[in-house]
Short mmCIF file of C-alpha atoms in Angstrom, two decimals:
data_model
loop_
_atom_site.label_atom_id
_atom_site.label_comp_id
_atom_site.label_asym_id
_atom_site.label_seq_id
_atom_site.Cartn_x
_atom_site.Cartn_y
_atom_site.Cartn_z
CA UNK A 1 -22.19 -7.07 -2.13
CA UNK A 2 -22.91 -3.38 -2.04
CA UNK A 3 -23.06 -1.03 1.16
CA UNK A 4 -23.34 2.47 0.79
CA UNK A 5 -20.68 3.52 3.89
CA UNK A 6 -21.60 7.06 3.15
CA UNK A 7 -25.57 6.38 3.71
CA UNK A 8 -24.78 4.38 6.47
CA UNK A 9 -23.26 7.25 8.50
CA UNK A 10 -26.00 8.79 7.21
CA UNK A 11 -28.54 6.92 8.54
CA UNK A 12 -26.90 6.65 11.93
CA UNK A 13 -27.02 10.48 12.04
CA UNK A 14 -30.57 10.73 11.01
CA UNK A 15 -31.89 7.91 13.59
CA UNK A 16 -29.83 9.58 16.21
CA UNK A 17 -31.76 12.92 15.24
CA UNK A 18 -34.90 10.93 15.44
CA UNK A 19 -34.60 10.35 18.60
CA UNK A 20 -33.62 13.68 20.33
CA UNK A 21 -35.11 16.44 18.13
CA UNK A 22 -38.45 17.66 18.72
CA UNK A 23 -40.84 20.54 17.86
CA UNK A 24 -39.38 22.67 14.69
CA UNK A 25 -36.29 20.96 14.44
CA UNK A 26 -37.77 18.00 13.36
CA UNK A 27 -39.50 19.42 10.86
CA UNK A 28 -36.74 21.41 9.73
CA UNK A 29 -35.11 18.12 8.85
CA UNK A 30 -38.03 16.08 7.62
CA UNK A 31 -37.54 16.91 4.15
CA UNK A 32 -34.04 16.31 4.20
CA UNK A 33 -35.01 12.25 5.59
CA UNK A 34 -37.50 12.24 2.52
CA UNK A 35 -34.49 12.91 0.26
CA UNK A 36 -31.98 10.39 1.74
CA UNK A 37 -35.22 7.92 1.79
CA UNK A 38 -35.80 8.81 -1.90
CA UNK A 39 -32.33 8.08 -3.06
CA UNK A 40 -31.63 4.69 -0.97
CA UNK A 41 -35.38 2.91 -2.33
CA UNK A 42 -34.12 4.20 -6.14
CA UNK A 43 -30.95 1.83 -5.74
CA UNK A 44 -32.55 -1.32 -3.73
CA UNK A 45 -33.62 -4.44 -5.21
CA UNK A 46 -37.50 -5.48 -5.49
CA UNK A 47 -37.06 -7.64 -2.38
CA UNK A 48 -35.14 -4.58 0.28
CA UNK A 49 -37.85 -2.43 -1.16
CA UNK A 50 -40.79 -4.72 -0.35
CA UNK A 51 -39.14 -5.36 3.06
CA UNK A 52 -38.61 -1.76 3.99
CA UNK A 53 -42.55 -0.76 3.27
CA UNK A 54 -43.06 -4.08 5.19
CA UNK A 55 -41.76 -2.92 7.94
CA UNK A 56 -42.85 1.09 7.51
CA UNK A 57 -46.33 -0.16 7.40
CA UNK A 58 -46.37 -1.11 10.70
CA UNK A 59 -46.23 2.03 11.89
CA UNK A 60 -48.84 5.24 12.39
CA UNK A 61 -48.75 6.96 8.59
CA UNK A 62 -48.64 9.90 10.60
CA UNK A 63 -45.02 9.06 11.84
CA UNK A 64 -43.55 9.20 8.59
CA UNK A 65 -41.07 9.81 7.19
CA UNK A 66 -39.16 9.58 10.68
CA UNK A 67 -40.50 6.21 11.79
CA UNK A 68 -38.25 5.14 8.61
CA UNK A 69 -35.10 5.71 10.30
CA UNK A 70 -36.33 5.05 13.98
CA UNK A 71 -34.12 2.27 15.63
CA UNK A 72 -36.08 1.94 18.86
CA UNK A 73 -39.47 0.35 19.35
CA UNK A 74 -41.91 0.47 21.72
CA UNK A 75 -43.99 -3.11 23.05
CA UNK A 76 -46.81 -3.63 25.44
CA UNK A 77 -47.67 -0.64 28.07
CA UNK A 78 -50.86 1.09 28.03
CA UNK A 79 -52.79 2.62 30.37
CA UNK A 80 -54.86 1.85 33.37
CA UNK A 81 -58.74 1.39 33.80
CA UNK A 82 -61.61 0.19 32.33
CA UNK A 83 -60.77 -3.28 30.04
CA UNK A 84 -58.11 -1.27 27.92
CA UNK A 85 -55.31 -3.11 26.77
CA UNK A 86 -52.13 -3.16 27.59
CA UNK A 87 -52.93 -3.66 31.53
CA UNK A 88 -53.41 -6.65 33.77
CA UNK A 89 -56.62 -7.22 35.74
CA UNK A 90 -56.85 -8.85 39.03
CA UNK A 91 -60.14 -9.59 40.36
CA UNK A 92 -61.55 -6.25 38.55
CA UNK A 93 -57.99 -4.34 39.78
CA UNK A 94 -56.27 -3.49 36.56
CA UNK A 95 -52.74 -2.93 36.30
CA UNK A 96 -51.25 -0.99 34.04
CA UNK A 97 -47.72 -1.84 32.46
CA UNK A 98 -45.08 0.43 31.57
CA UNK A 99 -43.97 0.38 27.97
CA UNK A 100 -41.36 -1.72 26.71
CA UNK A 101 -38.65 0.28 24.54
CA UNK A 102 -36.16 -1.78 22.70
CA UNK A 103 -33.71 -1.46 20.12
CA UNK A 104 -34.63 -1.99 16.29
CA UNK A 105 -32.94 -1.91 12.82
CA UNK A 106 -34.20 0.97 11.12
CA UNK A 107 -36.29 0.40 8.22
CA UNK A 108 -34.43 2.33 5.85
CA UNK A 109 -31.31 -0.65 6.90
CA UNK A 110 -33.13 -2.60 4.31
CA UNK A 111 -32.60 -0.70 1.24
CA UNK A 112 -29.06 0.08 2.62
CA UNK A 113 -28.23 -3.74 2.75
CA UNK A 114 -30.07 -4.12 -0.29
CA UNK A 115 -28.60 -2.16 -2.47
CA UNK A 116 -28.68 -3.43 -6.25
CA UNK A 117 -25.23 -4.15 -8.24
CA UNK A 118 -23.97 -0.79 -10.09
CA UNK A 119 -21.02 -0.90 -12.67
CA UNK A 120 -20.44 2.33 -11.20
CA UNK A 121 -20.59 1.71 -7.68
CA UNK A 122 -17.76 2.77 -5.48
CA UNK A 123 -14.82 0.03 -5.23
CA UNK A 124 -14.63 0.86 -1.67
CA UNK A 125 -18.37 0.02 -0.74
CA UNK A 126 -17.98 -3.39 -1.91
CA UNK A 127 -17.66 -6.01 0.48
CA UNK A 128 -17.42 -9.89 0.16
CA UNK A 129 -20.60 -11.76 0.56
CA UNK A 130 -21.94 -12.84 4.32
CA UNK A 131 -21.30 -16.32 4.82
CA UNK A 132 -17.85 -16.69 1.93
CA UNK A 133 -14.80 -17.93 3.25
CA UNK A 134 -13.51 -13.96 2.21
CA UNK A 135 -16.67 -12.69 4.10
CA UNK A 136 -15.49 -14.27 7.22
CA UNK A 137 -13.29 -11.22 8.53
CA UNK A 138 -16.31 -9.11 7.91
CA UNK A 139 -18.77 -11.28 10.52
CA UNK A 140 -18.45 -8.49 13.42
CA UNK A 141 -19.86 -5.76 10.90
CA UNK A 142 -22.80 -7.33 9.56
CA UNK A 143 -23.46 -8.68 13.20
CA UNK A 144 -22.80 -4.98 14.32
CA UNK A 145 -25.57 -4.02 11.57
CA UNK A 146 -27.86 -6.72 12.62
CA UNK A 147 -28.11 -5.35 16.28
CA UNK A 148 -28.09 -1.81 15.10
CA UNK A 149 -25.26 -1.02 17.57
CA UNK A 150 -23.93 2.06 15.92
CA UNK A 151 -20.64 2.22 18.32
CA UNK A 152 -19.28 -0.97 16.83
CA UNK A 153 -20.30 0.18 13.03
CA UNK A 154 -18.57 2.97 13.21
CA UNK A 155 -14.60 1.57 13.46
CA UNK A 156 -15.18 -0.04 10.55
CA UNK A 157 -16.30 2.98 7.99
CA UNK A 158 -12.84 4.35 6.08
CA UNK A 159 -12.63 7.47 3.88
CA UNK A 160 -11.36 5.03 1.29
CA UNK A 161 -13.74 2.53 2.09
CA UNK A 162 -14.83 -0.14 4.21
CA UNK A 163 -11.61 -1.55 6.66
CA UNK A 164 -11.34 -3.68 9.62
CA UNK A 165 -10.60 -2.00 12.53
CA UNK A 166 -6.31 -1.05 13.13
CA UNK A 167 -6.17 -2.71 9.13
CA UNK A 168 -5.98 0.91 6.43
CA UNK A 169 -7.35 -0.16 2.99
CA UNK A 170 -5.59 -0.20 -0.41
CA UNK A 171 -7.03 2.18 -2.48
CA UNK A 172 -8.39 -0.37 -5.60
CA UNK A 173 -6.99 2.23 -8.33
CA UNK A 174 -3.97 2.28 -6.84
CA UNK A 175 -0.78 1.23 -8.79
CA UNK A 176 2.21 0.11 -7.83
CA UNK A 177 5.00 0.93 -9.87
CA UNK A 178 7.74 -1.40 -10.48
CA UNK A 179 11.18 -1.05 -9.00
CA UNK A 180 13.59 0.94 -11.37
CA UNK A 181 16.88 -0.99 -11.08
CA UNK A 182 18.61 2.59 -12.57
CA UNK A 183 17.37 4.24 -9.56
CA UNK A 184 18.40 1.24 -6.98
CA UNK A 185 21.70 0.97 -8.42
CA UNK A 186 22.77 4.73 -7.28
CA UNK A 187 24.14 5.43 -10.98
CA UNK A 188 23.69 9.08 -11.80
CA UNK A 189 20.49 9.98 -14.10
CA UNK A 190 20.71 11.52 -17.68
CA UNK A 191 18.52 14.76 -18.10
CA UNK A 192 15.13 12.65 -19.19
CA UNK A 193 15.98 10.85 -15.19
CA UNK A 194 17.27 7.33 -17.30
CA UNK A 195 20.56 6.13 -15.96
CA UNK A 196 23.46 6.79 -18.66
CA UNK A 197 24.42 3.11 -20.32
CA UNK A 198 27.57 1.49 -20.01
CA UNK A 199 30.01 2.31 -22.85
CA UNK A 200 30.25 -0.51 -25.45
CA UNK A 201 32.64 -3.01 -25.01
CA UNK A 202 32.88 -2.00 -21.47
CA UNK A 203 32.55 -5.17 -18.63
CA UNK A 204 30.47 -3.75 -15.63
CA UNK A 205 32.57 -3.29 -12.66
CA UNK A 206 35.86 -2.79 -14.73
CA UNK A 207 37.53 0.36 -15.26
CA UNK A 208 36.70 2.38 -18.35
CA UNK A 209 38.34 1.70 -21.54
CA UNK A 210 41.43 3.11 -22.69
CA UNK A 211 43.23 1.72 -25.57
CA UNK A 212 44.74 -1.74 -25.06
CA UNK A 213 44.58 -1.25 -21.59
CA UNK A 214 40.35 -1.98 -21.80
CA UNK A 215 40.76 -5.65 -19.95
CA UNK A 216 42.73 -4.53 -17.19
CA UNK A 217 40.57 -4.90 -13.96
CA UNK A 218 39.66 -2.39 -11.89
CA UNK A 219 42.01 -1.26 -8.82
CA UNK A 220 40.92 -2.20 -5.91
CA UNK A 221 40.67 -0.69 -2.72
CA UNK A 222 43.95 -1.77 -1.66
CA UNK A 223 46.01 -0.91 -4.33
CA UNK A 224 44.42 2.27 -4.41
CA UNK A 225 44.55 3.07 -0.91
CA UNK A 226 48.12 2.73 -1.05
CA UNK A 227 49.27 3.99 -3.94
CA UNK A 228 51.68 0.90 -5.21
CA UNK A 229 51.20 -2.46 -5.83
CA UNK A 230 54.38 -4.64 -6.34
CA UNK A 231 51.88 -7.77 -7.33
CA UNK A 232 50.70 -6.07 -10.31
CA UNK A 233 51.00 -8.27 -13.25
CA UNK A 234 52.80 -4.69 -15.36
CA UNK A 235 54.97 -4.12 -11.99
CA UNK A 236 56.08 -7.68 -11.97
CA UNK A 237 56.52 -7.11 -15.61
CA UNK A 238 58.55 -3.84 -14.94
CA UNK A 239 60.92 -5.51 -12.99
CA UNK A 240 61.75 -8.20 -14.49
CA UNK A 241 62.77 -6.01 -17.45
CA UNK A 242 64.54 -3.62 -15.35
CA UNK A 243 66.80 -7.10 -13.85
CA UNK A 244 67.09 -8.32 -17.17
CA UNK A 245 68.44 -4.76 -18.82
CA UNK A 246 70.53 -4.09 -15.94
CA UNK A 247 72.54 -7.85 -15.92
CA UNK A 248 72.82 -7.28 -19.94
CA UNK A 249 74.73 -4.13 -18.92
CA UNK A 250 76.52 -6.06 -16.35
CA UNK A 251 77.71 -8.53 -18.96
CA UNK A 252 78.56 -6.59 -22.19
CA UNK A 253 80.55 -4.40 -19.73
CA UNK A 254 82.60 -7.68 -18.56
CA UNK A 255 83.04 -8.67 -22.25
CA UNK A 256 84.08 -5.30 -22.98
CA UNK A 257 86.73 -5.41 -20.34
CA UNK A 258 87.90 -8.84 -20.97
CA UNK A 259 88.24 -7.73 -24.89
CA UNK A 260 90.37 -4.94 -23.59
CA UNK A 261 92.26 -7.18 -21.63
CA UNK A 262 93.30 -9.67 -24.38
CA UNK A 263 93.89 -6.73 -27.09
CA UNK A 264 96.34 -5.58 -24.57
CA UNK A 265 97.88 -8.82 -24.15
CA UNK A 266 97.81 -9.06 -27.73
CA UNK A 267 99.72 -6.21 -28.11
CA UNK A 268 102.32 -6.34 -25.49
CA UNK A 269 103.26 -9.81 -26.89
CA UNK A 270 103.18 -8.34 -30.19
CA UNK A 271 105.80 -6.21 -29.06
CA UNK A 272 107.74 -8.22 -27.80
CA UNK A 273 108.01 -10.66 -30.35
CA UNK A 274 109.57 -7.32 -32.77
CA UNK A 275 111.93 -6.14 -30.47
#
């Protein structure tokens, strides 16, 4: 359904004026209840419009257009003597009675509450319909409307739109955008704010490529922190080459010096056997 919350206020103003202006500021601001009167009967349905005159009707003509957004009522009262009514006669005594003021709905609440659907209507003046399992939250307003009680209306009008009380609405042309996993991941943005794209052929969370060395992993903390790690599959590798080139030296110099040795023997019993 449709509620004007900006005629609403409106009309809460206006009935408030109603009731405490008098003399030339009343009629200073009787043409400007004409206009807001004007504009709410335009946009009301057939039946708002037949139950505001309804209710205008009953009233002096001579009280319009202000008895249109009056929200208190006077019943019974009268004065005394003679058989005039509104008093109470005893035995010839008449009584008179004081009059009864109560509160009312303004007339004008039923072109307000009536207004007719618009395609152009304000998202936030919508409101689910009384008595819908969505309308349910909205009970205390249209009970707050029904009594008129202008206090409890009042929490309830938003600058975005109608809201329960402590609950802000979400604007209905708002959009939310979606996450951008670039900017979550902390990866430095290009100039047109995209984050750059891994190199090709290059496994996220791996060190960058660098000739055969591309599927090495990453160092980690560790190893980085201290500078050296002995587990490292080319340290390990390192090593066992240095062993292995260092017991090769070991051994060719042994050969060497056992050649040496039976050359000289060689040769000493060579001499001997030609002396």
């Amino acid at each position: 359904m449709l509620l004007d919350r900006h005629r609403i206020s409106r009309l809460i103003a206006l009935s408030a004026m109603e009731s405490s202006s008098k003399g030339p500021e009343r009629q200073l601001h009787e043409d400007e209840v004409k206009l807001f009167l004007k504009a709410a009967y335009d946009d009301a349905t057939d039946s708002a419009r037949a139950a505001f005159m309804e209710q205008v009707e009953a009233s002096p003509a001579s009280e319009w257009p202000w008895s249109a957004v009056r929200a208190m009522a006077s019943r019974g009262g009268g004065g005394g003597g003679g058989g005039g009514g509104g008093g109470v006669g005893f035995g010839g005594l008449v009584l008179a009675l004081p009059k009864l003021t109560f509160r009312a709905t303004p007339a004008a609440l039923h072109l307000l509450r009536g207004q007719a659907e618009s395609a152009d209507a304000d998202p936030g003046d919508r409101l689910p319909e009384r008595g819908s399992a969505a309308g349910a939250p909205w009970e205390p307003l249209h009970l707050a409307l029904d009594n008129w009680n202008t206090q409890a209306i009042a929490p309830w009008i938003g600058p975005q739109g109608w809201s329960q009380p402590g609950i802000p609405p979400i604007p209905a042309n708002m959009d939310i955008d979606p996450v951008d996993d670039a900017a979550m991941s902390g990866a430095p943005a290009d100039s047109n704010g995209e984050a750059p794209a891994e190199p090709k052929g290059q496994v996220p969370g791996r060190a960058p490529t660098n000739g055969d060395q591309g599927d090495l992993p990453a160092p980690s903390p560790e190893a980085a922190s201290v500078g050296f790690n002995w587990r490292h599959p080319v340290v390990v590798a390192a090593g066992t080459a240095l062993v292995v080139g260092v017991g090769a030296v070991v051994l060719v110099r042994s050969s060497q010096e056992r050649n040496r040795r039976m050359i000289s023997e060689r040769l000493t019993a060579r001499e001997g056997e030609t002396t």
